[in-house]
XYZ file of C-alpha atoms in Angstrom:
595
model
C 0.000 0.000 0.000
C 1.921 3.740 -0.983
C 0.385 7.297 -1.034
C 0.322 9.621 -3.884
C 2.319 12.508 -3.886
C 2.196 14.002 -6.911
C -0.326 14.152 -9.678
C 0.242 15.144 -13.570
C -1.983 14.201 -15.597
C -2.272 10.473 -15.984
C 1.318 9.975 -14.886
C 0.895 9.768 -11.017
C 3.847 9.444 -8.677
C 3.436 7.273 -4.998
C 5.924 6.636 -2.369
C 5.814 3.560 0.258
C 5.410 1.113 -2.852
C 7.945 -1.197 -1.136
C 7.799 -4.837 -2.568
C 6.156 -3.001 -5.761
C 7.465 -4.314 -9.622
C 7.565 -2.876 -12.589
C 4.383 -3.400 -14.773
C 2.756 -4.131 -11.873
C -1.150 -3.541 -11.802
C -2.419 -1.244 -9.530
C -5.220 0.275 -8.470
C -5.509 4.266 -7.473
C -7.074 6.493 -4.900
C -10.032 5.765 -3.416
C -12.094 5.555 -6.633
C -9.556 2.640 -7.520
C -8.853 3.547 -10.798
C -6.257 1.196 -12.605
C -2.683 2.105 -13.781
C 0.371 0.512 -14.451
C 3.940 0.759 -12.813
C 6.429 2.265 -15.795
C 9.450 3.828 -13.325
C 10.629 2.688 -10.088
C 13.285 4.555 -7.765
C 13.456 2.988 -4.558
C 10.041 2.699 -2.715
C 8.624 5.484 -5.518
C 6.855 4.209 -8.653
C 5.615 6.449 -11.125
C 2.645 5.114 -12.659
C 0.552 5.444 -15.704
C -3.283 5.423 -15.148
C -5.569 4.454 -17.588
C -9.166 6.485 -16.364
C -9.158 10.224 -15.923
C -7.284 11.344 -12.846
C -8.992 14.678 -12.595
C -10.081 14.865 -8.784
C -7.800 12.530 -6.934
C -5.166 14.346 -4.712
C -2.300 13.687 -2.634
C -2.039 11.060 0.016
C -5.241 8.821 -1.259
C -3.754 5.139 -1.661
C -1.794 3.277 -4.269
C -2.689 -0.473 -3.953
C -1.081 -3.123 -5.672
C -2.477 -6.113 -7.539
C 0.855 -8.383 -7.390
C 0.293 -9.044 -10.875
C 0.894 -7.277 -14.218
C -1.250 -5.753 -16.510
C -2.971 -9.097 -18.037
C -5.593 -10.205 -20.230
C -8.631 -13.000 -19.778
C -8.212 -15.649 -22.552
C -11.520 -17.896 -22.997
C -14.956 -18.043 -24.035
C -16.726 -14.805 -23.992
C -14.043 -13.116 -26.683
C -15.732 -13.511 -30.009
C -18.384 -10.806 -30.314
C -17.073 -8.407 -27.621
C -16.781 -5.258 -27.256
C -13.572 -3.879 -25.035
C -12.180 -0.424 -24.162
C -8.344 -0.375 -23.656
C -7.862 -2.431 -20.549
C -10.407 -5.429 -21.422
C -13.487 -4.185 -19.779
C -16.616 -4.919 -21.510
C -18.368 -2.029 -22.541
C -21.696 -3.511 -22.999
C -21.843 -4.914 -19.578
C -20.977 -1.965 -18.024
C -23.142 0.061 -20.149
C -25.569 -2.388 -18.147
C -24.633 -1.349 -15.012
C -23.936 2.952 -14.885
C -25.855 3.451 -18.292
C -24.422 5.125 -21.266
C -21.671 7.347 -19.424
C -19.189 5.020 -18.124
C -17.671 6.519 -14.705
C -14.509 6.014 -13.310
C -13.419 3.153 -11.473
C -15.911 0.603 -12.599
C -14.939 -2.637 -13.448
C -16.552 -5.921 -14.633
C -14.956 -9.402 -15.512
C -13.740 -9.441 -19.393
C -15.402 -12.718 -19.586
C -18.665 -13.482 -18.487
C -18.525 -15.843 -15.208
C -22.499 -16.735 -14.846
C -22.413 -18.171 -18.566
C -21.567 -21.950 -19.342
C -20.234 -23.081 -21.830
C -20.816 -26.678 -23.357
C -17.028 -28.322 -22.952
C -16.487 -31.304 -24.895
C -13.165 -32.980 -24.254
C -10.679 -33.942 -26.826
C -8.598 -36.143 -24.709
C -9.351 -39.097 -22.669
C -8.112 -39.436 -18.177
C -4.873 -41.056 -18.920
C -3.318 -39.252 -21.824
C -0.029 -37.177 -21.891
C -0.855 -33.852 -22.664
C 1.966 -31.059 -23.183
C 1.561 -27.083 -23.479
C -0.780 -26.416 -26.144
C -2.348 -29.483 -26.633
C -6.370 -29.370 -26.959
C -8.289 -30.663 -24.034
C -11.579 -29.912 -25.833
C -13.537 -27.471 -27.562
C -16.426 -25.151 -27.135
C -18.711 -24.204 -29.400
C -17.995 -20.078 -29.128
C -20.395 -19.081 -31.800
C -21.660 -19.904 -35.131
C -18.505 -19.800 -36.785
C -15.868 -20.203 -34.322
C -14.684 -23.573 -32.438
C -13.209 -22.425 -29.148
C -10.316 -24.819 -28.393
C -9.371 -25.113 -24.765
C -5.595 -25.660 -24.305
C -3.022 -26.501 -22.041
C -1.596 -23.481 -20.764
C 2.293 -22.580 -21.518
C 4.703 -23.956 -19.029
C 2.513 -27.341 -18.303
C 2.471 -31.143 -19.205
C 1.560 -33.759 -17.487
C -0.907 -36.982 -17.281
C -4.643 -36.123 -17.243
C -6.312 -37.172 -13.522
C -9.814 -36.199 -14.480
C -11.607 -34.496 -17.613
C -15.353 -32.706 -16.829
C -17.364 -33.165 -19.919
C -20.539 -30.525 -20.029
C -21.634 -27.431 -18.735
C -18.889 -25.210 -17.342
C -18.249 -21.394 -16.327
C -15.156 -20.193 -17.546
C -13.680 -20.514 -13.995
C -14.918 -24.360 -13.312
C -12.023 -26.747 -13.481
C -12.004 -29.324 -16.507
C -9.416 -30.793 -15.927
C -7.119 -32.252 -13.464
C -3.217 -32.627 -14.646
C -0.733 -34.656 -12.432
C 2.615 -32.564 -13.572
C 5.915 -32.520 -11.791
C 5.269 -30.429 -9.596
C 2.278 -31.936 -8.785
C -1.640 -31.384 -9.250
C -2.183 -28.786 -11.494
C -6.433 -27.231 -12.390
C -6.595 -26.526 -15.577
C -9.967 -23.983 -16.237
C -11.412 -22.924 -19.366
C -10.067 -19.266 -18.639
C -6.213 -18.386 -18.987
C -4.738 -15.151 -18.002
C -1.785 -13.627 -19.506
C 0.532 -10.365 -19.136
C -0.223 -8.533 -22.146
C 3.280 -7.213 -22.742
C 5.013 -10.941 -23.126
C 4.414 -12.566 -26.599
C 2.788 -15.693 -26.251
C 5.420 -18.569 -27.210
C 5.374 -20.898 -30.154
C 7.468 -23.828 -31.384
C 8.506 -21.896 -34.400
C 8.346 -18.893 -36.656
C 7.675 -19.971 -40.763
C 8.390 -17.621 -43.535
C 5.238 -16.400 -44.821
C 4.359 -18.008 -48.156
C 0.259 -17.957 -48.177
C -1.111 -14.424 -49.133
C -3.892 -12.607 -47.094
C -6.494 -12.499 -49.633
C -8.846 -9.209 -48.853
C -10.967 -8.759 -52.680
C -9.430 -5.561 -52.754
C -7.347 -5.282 -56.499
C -4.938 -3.062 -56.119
C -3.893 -4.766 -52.873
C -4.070 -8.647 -53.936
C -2.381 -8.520 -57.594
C -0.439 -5.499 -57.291
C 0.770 -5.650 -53.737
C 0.049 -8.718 -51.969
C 0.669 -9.225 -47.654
C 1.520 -12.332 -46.839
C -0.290 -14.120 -44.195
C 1.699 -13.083 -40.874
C 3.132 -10.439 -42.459
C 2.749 -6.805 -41.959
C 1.195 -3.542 -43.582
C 1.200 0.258 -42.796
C -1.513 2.420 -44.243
C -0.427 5.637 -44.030
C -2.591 8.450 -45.415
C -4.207 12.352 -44.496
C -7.442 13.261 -43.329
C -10.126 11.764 -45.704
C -7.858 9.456 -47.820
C -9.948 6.191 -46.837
C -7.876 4.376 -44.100
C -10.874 3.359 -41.847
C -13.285 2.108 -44.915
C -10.490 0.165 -46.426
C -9.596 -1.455 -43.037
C -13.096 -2.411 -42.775
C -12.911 -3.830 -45.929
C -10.137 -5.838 -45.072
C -11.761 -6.972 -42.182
C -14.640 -8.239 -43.756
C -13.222 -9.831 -46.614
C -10.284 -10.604 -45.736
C -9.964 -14.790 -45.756
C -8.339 -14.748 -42.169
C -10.754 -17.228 -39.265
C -10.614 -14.558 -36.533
C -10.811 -10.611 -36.851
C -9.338 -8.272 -34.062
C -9.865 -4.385 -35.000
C -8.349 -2.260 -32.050
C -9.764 1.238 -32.228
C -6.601 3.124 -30.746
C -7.599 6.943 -30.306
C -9.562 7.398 -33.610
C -12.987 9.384 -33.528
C -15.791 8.241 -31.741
C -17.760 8.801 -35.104
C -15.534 6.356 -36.479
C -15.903 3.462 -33.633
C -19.549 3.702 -33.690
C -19.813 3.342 -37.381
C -17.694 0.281 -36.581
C -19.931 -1.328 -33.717
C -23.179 -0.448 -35.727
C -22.407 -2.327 -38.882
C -20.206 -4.825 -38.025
C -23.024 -6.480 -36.369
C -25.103 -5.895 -39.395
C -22.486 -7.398 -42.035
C -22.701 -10.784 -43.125
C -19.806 -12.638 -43.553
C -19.327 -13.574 -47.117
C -17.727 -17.019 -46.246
C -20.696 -18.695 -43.831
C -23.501 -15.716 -43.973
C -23.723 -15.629 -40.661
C -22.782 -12.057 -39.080
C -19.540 -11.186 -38.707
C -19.085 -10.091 -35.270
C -19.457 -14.063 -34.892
C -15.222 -14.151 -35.888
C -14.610 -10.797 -34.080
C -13.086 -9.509 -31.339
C -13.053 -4.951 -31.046
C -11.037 -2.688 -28.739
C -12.506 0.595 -29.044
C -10.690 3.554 -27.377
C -12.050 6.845 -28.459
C -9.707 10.310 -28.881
C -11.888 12.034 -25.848
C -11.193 8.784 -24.091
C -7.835 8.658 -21.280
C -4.615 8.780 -24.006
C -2.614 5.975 -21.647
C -5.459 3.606 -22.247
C -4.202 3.216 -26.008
C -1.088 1.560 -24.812
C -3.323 -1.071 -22.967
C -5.858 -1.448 -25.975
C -2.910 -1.825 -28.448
C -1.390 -4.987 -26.480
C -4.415 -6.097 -25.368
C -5.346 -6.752 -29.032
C -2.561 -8.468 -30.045
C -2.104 -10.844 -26.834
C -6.162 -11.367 -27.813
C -4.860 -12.280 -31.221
C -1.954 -14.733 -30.568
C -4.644 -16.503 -28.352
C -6.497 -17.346 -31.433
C -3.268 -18.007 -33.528
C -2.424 -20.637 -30.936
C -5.459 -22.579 -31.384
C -4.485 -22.836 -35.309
C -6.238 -20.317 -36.899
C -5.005 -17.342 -39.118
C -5.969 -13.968 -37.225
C -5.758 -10.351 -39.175
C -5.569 -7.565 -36.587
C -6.488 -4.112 -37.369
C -5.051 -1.077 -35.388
C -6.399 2.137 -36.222
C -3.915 4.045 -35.848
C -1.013 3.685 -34.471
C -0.054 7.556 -35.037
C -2.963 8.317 -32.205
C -0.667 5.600 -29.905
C 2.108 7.305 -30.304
C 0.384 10.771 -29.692
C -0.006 9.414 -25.962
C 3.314 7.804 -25.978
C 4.855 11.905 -26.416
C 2.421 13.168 -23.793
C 3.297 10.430 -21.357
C 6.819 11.087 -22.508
C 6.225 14.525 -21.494
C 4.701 14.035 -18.266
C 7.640 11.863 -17.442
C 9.958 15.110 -18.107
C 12.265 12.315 -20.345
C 14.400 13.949 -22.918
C 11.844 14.318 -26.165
C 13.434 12.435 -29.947
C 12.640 13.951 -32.703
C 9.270 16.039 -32.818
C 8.632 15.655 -29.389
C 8.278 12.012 -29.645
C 10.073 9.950 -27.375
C 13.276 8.120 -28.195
C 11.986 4.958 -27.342
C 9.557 5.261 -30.368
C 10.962 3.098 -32.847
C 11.478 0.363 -30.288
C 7.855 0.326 -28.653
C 6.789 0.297 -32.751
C 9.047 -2.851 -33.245
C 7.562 -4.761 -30.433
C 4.364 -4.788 -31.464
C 4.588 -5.353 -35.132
C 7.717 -8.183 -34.454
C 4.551 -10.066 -32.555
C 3.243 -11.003 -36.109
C 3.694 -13.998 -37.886
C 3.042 -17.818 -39.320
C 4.095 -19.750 -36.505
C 4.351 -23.673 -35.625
C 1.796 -23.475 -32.365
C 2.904 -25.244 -29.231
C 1.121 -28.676 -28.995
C 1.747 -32.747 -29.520
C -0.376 -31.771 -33.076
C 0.799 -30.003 -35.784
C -0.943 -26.702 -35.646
C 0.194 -23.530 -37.686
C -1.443 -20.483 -36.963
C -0.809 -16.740 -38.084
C -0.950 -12.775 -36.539
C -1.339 -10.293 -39.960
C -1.045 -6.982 -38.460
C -2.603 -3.812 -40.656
C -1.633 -1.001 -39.128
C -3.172 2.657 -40.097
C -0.793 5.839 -39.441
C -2.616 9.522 -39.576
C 0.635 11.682 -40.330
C -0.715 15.293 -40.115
C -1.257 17.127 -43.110
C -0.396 13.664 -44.943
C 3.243 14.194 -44.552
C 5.247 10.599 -44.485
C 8.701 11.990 -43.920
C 6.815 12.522 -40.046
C 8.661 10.191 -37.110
C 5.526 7.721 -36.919
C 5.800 6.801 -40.444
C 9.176 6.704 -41.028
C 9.513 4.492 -38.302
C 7.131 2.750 -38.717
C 7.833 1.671 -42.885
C 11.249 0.602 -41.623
C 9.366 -2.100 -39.738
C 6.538 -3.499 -42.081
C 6.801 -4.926 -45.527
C 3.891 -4.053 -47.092
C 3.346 -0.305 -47.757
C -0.103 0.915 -49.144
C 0.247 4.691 -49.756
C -2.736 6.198 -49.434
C -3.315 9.346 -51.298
C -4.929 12.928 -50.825
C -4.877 13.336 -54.873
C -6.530 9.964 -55.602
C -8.918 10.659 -53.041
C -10.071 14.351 -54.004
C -10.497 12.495 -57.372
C -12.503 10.060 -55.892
C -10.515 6.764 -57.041
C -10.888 4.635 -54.129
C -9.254 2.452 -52.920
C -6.952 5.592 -52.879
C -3.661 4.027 -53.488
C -0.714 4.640 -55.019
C 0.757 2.071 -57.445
C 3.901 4.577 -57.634
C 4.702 4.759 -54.048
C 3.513 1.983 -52.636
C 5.005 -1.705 -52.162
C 5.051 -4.915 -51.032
C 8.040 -7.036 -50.205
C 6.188 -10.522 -50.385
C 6.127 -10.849 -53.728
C 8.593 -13.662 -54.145
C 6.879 -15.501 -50.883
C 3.525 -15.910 -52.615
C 4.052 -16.166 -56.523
C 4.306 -20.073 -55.748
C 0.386 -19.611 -54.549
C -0.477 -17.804 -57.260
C 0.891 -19.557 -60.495
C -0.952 -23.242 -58.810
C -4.021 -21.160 -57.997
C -4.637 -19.523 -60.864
C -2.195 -21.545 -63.185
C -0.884 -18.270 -64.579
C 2.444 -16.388 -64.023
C 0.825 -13.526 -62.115
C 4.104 -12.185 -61.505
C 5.255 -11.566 -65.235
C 1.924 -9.850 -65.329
C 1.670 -7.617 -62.225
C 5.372 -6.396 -63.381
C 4.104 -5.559 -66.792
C 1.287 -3.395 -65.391
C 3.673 -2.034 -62.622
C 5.713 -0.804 -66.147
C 3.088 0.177 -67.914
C 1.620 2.840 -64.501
C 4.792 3.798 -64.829
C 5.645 5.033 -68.260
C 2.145 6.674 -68.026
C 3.458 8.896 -64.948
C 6.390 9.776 -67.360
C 4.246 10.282 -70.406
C 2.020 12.639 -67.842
C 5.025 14.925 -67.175
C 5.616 15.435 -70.863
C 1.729 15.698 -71.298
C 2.018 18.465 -69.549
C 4.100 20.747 -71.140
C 3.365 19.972 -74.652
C 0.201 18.867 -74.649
C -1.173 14.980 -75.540
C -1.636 15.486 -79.594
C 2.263 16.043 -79.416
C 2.986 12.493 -78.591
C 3.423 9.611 -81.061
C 0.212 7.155 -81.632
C 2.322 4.212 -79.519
C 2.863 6.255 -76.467
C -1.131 7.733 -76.678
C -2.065 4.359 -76.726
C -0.345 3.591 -74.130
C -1.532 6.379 -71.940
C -5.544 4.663 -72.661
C -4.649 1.304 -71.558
C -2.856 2.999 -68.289
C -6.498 4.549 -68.047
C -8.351 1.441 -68.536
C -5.713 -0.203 -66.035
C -6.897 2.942 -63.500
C -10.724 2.897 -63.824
C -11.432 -0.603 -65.021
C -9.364 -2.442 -62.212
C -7.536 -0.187 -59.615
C -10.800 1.570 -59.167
C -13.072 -0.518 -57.033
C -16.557 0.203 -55.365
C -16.564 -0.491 -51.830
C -20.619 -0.416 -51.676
C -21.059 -2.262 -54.786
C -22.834 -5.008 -54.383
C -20.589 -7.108 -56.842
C -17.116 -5.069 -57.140
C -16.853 -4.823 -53.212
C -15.299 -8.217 -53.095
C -12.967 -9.032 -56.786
C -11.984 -13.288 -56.345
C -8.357 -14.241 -57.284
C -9.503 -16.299 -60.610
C -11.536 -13.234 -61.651
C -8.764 -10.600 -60.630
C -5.879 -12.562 -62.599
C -8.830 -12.846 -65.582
C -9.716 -8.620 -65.513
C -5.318 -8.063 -65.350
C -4.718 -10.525 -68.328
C -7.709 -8.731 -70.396
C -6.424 -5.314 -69.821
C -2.680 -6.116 -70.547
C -3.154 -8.403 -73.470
C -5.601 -4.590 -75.064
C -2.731 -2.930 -73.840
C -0.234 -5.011 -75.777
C -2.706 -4.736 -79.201
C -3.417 -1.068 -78.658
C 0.896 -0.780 -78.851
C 1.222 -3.026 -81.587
C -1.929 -1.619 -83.356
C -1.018 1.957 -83.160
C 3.066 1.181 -84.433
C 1.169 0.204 -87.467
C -0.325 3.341 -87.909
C -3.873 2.870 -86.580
C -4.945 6.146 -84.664
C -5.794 5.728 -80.872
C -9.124 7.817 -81.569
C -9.854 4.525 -83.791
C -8.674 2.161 -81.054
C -10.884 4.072 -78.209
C -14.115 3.305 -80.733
C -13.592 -0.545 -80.236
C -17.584 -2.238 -78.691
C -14.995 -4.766 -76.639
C -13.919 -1.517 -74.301
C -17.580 -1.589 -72.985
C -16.653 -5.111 -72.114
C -13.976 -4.435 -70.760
C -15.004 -1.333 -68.659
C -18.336 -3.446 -67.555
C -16.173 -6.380 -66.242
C -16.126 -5.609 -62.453
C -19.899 -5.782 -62.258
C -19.659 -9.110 -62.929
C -20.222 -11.941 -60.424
C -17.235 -14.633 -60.463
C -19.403 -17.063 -61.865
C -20.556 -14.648 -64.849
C -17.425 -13.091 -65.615
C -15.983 -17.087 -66.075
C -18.089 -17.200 -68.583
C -17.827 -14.071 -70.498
C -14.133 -14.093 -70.485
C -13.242 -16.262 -73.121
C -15.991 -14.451 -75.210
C -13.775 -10.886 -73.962
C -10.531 -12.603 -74.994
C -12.515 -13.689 -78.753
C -13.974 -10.056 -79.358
C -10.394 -8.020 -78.390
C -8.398 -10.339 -81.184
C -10.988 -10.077 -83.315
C -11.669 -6.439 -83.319
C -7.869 -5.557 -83.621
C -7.603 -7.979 -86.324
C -10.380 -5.783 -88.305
C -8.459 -2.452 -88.007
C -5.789 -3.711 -89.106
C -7.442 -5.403 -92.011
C -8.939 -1.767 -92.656
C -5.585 0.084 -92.503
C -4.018 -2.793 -95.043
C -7.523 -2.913 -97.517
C -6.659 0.769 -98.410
C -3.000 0.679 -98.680
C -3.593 -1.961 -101.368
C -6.277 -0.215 -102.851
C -3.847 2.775 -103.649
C -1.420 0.465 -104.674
C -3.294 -0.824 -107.712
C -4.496 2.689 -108.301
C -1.037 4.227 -108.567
């Protein structure tokens, strides 16, 4: 037990916190509102508090929890709603109403509910950590598995098949060290990475039905991905895109300081969507954080690594988990304040020095990973994480740290969006460095060499950014027919296939098979248009072809239609092409035997 002493903001300072560690829970003044331990010196901790410490005063107590800041892992996760430290907002909207008030707490899991445990393992077997003792059937779409926690092995005594709270014991080990109960709930210090028997390279892409991210700049499942952009550029839609489509068993989105307009578009329509694999809603694979801006900044911290220890839970029962944090810039906003509370010399733009390394830790916590367990299990962490530079500016701390971190870079920008081409990024700026891991999964998916293909468009955006800068100054009549026709196929490329609808019905969700189909289309006009026009057919010829209706009407096709229309496509372009230049040579000859 210690006594305040000094109060700034939500950095409080105690004395008397003998026997005290760091990242030790506690709870402060009488209203017991929780903090963390982040500096002792001596018997004085300095601690970070996570509610608003606006009315507590010297000499109230400091009492400590003897444990760290931790999580509850078990039933009750899917379909929750948490702020920053794991309290369930909906339950304690229950009991204060819709203004939550300081100091009120209620269990992350729900402890009157049972579950229905059925064991995987008979009273006799050798179980080690992570092996399943049995499942529970968590909702529609997810298959809790109960496992044996980290550090543990032994013979099983007894196994309770049945109705269970999440504290009932289900199973008796006999380990070393002698009985150990093993309950359906585990808790865990969110700032330790959960272990695993090994880290894979990631080779299997995240597949999200988003274009411009799946055949132009793929993220590997386990990998990672910054989304940087200004004010209005899309970050939040296209997360929740991702999140919805994305082919990943279990969703985490951690709101971390965003506006509360933002969360509560979030918890109204999640509910609402359906998810496209099993229909059934999609909160039923979902797990959300939400911590608001007007919400206490140190409670980011705790949201951000609550998340992800939420999400290696899930990885460790085998399935592939794609966690969303929007944004990390508003985390490191309360990182500087904190920072400056704590008087510590400031890095660059007031951000601490530590910045980089606090960044690190939580994106190194992704991956493809060999689970712990007798089974082989491989589950994965995909981390998306959105940075709000202000003004858009990238060269800011939070981004540059931040892209020397990730591998997959979607740049998100303020010109694409004022145009209103959304998704709103970049093919110039942007990149992905798991190209080489997944063009294995492509070529026996789709039995093409995406690759070769994504390059050649890559070129082709290219040469029309060029061709734009000349364009400029002289005007497009000035350029020869071959580089004109290139500049309409970089068009097509733009607004038949980059562009994609988010509330279309159809083009909110583009298949692999169908997005390798629309690419090959578009390059193999592109490649006719070039050789076409070095023949001397004019582009304002080429842009009167029927097949770029086709062409331009392709994304509002279902899978199944566009399957069958694509062959018909693929029939019309040669033939078409192979009419103009019949034209251009019927002429020719006709002067010919004239002259």
């Amino acid at each position: 037990m210690g006594r305040i002493v000094r109060i700034t903001g939500p950095v409080v300072i105690a004395d008397d916190m003998r026997g005290s560690e760091m990242y030790e829970l506690v709870r402060v003044g009488d209203e017991q509102l929780m903090g963390e331990i982040i500096g002792l010196t001596g018997d004085r901790a300095t601690i970070q508090v996570y509610e608003e410490t606006t009315g507590i005063k010297p000499g109230e107590k400091v009492e400590g929890t003897g444990r760290p800041l931790s999580v509850e892992l078990g039933p009750g996760l899917i379909g929750a709603i948490y702020d920053g430290t794991q309290r369930p907002l909906t339950v304690i909207r229950e009991k204060v109403g819709d203004m939550i008030r300081r100091g009120v707490f209620a269990p992350a899991l729900p402890r009157e509910k049972k579950w229905d445990f059925v064991p995987r393992v008979k009273k006799g077997a050798e179980v080690v950590e992570g092996d399943v003792l049995g499942t529970v059937k968590e909702s529609k779409i997810v298959e809790h598995r109960i496992m044996v926690p980290p550090g543990v092995r032994g013979k099983v005594l007894e196994i309770s098949e049945g109705q269970h709270k999440v504290e009932d014991v289900i199973a008796v080990l006999e380990t070393s060290e002698g009985k150990k109960n093993v309950r359906m709930m585990q808790i865990w210090p969110v700032r330790r990475a959960r272990p695993f028997k090994e880290k894979l390279e990631p080779n299997l892409p995240l597949l999200t039905g988003q274009r411009v991210a799946d055949t132009f700049f793929p993220i590997a499942k386990g990998g990672t991905a910054a989304i940087p952009g200004g004010f209005g550029t899309g970050k939040t839609v296209f997360l929740q895109q991702v999140a919805k489509w994305a082919d990943a068993d279990i969703i985490t989105y951690i709101g971390a300081g965003e506006r509360g307009n933002e969360m509560c578009d979030v918890l109204v329509h999640f509910p609402e969507l359906k998810d496209p694999r099993t229909g059934e809603s999609l909160m039923d694979r979902t797990a959300l954080i939400a911590n608001t801006s007007n919400m206490p900044v140190a409670a980011r911290e705790a949201g951000v690594y609550t998340g992800i220890t939420i999400a290696e839970y899930f990885r460790d029962m085998g399935y592939d988990v794609a966690l969303m944090a929007d944004s990390t810039s508003r985390w490191a906003e309360a990182m500087r304040e904190i920072s400056g509370r704590l008087e510590e010399m400031p890095g660059e733009e007031g951000f601490p020095a530590y910045l980089a390394s606090r960044l690190a830790e939580f994106y190194e916590r992704a991956g493809r990973v060999r689970t712990l367990g007798s089974d082989e299990r491989f589950g994965s962490v995909t981390v998306l994480g959105a940075v709000s530079p202000p003004g858009g500016d990238l060269s800011e701390p939070v981004s540059q740290n931040t892209l020397r971190i990730v591998k997959v870079f979607w740049a998100l920008d303020t010109g694409l969006a004022y145009r209103r081409h959304f998704p709103a990024i970049n093919w110039l700026t942007s990149y992905s460095m798991y190209i080489n891991n997944v063009q294995e999964w492509w070529k026996s998916k789709t039995n093409e060499d995406w690759k070769s293909l994504r390059d050649e468009a890559i070129a082709m955006l290219q040469k029309e950014a060029e061709l734009e800068e000349i364009v400029k100054l002289v005007g497009p009549d000035a350029l020869p027919e071959p580089e004109r026709a290139v500049l309409e196929s970089a068009r097509m490329m733009r607004e038949d296939f980059l562009q994609q609808f988010a509330l279309h019905e159809v083009d909110t969700y583009c298949a692999p098979e169908k997005q390798i189909g629309m690419l090959k289309i578009i390059m193999e006009f592109y490649r006719n248009a070039v050789e076409a026009a070095k023949r001397g057919i004019p582009v304002e010829e080429i842009r009167k072809l029927p097949v770029k209706e086709s062409i331009a009407g392709m994304k509002r096709l279902t899978a199944e239609e566009f399957a069958k229309q694509y062959r018909k496509m693929e029939k019309q372009l040669r033939e078409q092409f192979d009419y103009l230049l019949r034209m251009k040579r019927a002429p020719a000859a006709e002067d010919k035997c004239s002259g």
